[in-house]
Short mmCIF file of C-alpha atoms in Angstrom, two decimals:
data_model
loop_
_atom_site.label_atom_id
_atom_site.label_comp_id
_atom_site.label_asym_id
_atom_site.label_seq_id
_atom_site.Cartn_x
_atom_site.Cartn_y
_atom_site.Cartn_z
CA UNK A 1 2.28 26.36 -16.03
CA UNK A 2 5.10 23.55 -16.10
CA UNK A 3 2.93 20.16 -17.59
CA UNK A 4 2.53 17.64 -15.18
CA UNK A 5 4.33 14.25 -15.64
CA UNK A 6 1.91 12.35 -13.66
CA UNK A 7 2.94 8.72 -12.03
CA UNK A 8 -0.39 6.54 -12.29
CA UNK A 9 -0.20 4.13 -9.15
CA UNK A 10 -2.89 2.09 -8.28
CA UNK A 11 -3.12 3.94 -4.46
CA UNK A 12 -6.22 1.09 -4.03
CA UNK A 13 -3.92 -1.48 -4.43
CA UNK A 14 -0.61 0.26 -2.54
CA UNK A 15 -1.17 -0.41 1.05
CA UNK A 16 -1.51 -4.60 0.24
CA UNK A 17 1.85 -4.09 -1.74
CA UNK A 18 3.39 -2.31 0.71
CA UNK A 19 2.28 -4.21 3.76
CA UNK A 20 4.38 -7.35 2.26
CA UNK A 21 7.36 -4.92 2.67
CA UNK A 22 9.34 -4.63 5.99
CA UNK A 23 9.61 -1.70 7.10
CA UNK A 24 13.18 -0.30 7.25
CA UNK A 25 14.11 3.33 6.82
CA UNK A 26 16.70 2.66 3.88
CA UNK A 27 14.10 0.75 2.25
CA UNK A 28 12.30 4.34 1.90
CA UNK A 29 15.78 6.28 0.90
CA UNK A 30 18.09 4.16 -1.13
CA UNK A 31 20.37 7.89 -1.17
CA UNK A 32 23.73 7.15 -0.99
CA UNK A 33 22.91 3.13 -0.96
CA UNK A 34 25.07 2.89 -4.55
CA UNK A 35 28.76 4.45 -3.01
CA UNK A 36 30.00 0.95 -4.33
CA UNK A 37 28.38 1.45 -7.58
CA UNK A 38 30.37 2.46 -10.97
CA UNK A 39 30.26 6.41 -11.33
CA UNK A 40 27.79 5.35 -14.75
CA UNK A 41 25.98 2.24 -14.91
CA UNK A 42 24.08 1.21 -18.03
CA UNK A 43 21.12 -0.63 -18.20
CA UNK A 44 19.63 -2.21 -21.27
CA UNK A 45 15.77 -2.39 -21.84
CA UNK A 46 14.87 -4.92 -24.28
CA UNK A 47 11.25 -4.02 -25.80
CA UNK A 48 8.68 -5.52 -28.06
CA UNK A 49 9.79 -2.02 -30.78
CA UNK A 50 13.62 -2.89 -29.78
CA UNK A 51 16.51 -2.30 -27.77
CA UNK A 52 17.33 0.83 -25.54
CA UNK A 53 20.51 1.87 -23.80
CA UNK A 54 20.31 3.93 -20.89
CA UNK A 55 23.77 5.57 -19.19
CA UNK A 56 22.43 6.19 -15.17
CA UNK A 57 24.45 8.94 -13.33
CA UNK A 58 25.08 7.27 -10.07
CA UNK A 59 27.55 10.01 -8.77
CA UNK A 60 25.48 13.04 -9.43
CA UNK A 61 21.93 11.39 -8.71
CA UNK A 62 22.70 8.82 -5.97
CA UNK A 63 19.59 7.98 -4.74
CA UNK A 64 17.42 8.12 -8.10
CA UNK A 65 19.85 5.76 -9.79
CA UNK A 66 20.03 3.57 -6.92
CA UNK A 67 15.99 3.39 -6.55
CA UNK A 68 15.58 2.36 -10.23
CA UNK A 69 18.19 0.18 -9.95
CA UNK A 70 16.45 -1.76 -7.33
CA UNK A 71 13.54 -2.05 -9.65
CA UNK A 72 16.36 -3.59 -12.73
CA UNK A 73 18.35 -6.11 -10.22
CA UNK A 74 14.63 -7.40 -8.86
CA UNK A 75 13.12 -7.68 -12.20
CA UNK A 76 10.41 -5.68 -11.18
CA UNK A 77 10.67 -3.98 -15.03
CA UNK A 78 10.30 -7.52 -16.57
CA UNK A 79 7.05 -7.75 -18.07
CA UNK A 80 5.86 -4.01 -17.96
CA UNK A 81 5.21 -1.82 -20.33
CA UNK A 82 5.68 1.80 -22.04
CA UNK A 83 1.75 3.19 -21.64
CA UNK A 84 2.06 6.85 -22.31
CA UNK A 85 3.34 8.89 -25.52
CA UNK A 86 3.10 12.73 -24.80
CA UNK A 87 3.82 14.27 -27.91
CA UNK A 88 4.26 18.32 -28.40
CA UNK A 89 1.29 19.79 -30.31
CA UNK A 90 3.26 21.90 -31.86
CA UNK A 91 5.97 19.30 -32.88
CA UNK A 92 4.61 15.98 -32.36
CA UNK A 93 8.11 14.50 -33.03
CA UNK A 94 8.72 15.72 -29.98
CA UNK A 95 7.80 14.85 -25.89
CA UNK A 96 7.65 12.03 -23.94
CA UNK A 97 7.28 8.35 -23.26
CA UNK A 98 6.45 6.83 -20.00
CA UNK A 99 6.45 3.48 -18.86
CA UNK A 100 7.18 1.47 -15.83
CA UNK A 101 4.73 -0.35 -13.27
CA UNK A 102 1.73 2.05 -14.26
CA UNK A 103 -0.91 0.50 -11.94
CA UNK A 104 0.82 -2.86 -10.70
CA UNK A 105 1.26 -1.74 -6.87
CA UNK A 106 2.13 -5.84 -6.50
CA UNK A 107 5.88 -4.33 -7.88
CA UNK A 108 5.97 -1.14 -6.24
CA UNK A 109 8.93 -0.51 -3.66
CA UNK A 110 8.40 2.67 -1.24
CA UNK A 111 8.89 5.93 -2.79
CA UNK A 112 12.18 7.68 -2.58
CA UNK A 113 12.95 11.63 -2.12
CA UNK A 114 13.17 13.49 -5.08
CA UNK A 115 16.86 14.59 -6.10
CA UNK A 116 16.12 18.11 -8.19
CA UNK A 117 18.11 19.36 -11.07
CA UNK A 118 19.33 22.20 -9.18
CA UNK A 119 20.90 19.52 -6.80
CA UNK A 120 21.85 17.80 -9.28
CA UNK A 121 23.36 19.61 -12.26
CA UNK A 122 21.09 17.21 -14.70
CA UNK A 123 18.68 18.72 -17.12
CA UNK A 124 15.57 17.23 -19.18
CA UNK A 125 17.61 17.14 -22.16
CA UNK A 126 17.51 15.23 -25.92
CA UNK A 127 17.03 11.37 -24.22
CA UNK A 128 17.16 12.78 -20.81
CA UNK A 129 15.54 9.42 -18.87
CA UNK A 130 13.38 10.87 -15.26
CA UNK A 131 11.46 9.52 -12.70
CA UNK A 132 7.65 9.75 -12.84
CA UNK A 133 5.69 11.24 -10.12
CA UNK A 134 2.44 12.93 -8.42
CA UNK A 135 3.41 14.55 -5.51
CA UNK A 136 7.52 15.56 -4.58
CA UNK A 137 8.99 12.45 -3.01
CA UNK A 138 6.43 9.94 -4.48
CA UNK A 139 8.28 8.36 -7.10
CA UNK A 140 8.83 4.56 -7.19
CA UNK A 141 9.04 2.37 -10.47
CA UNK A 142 7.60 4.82 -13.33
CA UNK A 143 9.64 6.61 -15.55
CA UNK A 144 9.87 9.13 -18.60
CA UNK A 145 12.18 9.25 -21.31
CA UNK A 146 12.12 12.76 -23.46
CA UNK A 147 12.54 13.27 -27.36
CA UNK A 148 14.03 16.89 -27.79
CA UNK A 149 14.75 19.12 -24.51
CA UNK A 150 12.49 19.85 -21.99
CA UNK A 151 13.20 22.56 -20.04
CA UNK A 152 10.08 23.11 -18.17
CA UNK A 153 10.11 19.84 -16.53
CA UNK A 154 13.68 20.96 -14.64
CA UNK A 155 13.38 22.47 -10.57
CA UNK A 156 13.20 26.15 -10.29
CA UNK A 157 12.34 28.43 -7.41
CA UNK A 158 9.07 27.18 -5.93
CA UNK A 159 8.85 23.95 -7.88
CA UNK A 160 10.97 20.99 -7.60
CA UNK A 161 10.41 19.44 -10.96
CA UNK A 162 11.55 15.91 -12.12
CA UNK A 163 14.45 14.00 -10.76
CA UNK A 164 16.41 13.19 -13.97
CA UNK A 165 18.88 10.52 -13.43
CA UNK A 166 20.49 9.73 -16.83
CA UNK A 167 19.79 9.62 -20.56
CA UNK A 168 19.59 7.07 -23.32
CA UNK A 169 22.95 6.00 -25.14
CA UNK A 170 22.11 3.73 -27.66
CA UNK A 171 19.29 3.25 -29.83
CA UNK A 172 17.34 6.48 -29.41
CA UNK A 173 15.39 5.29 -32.57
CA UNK A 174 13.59 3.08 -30.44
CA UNK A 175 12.55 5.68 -28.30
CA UNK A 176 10.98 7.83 -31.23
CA UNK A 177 9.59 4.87 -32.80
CA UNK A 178 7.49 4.57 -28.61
CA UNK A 179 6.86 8.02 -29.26
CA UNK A 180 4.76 7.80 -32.50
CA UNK A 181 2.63 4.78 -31.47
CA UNK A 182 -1.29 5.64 -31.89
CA UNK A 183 -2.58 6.63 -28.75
CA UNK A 184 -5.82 7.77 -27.20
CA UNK A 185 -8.24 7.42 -23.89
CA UNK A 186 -6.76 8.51 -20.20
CA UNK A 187 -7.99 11.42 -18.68
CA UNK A 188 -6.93 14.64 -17.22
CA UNK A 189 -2.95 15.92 -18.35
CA UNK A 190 -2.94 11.84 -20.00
CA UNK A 191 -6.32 12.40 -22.01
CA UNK A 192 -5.40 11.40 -25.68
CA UNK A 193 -1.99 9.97 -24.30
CA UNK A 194 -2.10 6.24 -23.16
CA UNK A 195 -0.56 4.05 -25.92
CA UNK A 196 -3.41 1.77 -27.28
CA UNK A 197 -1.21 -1.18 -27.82
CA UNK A 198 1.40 -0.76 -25.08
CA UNK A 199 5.09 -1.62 -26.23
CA UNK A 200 6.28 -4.53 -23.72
CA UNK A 201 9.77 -3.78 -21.57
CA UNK A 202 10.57 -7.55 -21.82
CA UNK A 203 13.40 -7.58 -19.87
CA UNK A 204 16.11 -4.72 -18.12
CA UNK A 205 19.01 -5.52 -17.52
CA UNK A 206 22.07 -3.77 -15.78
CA UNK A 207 25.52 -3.85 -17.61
CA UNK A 208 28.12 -2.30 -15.08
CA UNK A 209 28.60 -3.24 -11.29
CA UNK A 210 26.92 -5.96 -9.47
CA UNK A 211 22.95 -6.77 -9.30
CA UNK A 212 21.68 -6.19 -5.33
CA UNK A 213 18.16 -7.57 -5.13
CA UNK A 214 16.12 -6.58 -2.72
CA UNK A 215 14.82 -9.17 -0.40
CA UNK A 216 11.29 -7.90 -0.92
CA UNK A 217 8.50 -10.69 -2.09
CA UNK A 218 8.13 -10.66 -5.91
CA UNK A 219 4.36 -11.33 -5.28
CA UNK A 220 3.74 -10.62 -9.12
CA UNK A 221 5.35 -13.90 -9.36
CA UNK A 222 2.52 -15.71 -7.39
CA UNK A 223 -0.56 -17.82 -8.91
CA UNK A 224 -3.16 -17.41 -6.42
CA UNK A 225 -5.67 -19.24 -8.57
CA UNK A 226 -3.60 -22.59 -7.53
#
């Protein structure tokens, strides 16, 4: 059985998040929104354990890229946090870190179509960066990043797998060092696996092409107890 790479969304919260939203169809499918984009855009994360450089494959996963780039030019990432280490039992310097919105549905933007690896041609290699899900096409701001290959996370017949849209560049250290943090609680696949101090994504940052907001309200932004 492939491991699931469960997305945790606060589905309580979703429909006030989403309600804020207008509805437009391309808000839903941001596939083939990035034409204009550069063929690889980088984006820096800047954490509370360091720097990370991520390369995103805009020509071979369109719509992925273009989805978490909507999350990087809105500064929707600002302020999260990696939550999950899943580490191998049988090589714990090895698996997975995930991080992104977790349960804050007050920065979630609809959820996008999954683009497979067999569409694709990209593979859950050595830094391999993919998106975070539950069901197929429910992916929206949460995100894995993988330590050693991980082939059983990539579509075959039957199962669509992960969408992975790019891999880390630079300072991969920083990655492993997320990897190792003490971790414990969670429940079900993520029992033992939520990081007990969670390592802050400060800011992200794209370094190639121009930043396209969305013109969704940034109601994370709002004091309410004024």
């Amino acid at each position: 059985m492939m491991p699931r790479l469960a997305c945790v969304v606060g589905t309580a919260l979703l429909p006030v998040a989403l309600a804020a939203q207008t509805a437009r169809p391309a808000a839903k499918a941001p596939a083939g929104s990035n034409r204009s984009e550069p063929s690889i855009v980088r984006v820096r994360l800047e954490t509370s354990r360091g720097p990370i450089l991520l390369a995103l494959d805009a020509r071979r996963a369109p719509g992925t890229t273009a989805n978490f780039l909507r999350y990087v030019d809105d500064g929707r990432l600002d302020g999260t946090t990696f939550f999950r280490s899943a580490r191998s039992k049988a090589n714990p310097a090895r698996g997975f870190v995930e991080g992104g919105l977790g349960t804050d549905a007050r920065r979630t933007l609809l959820s996008i179509p999954i683009e497979p690896t067999t569409k694709t041609g990209l593979h859950h290699i050595d830094g391999a960066i993919s998106m975070a899900r539950s069901t197929p096409d429910s992916a929206t701001g949460n995100f894995s990043i993988f330590v050693g290959a991980a082939p059983g996370f990539d579509a075959r017949p039957g199962n669509p797998g992960y969408a992975v849209f790019g891999r880390v560049i630079g300072n991969m250290a920083t990655v492993k060092t997320i990897l190792a943090e003490s971790t414990g609680g969670g429940t079900g696949v993520m029992k033992g696996q939520m990081i007990l101090k969670p390592v802050i994504i400060r800011h992200a940052v794209r370094l190639d092409g121009t930043p396209k907001p969305t013109k969704f309200p940034r109601t994370w932004l709002f004091n309410f107890a004024q």
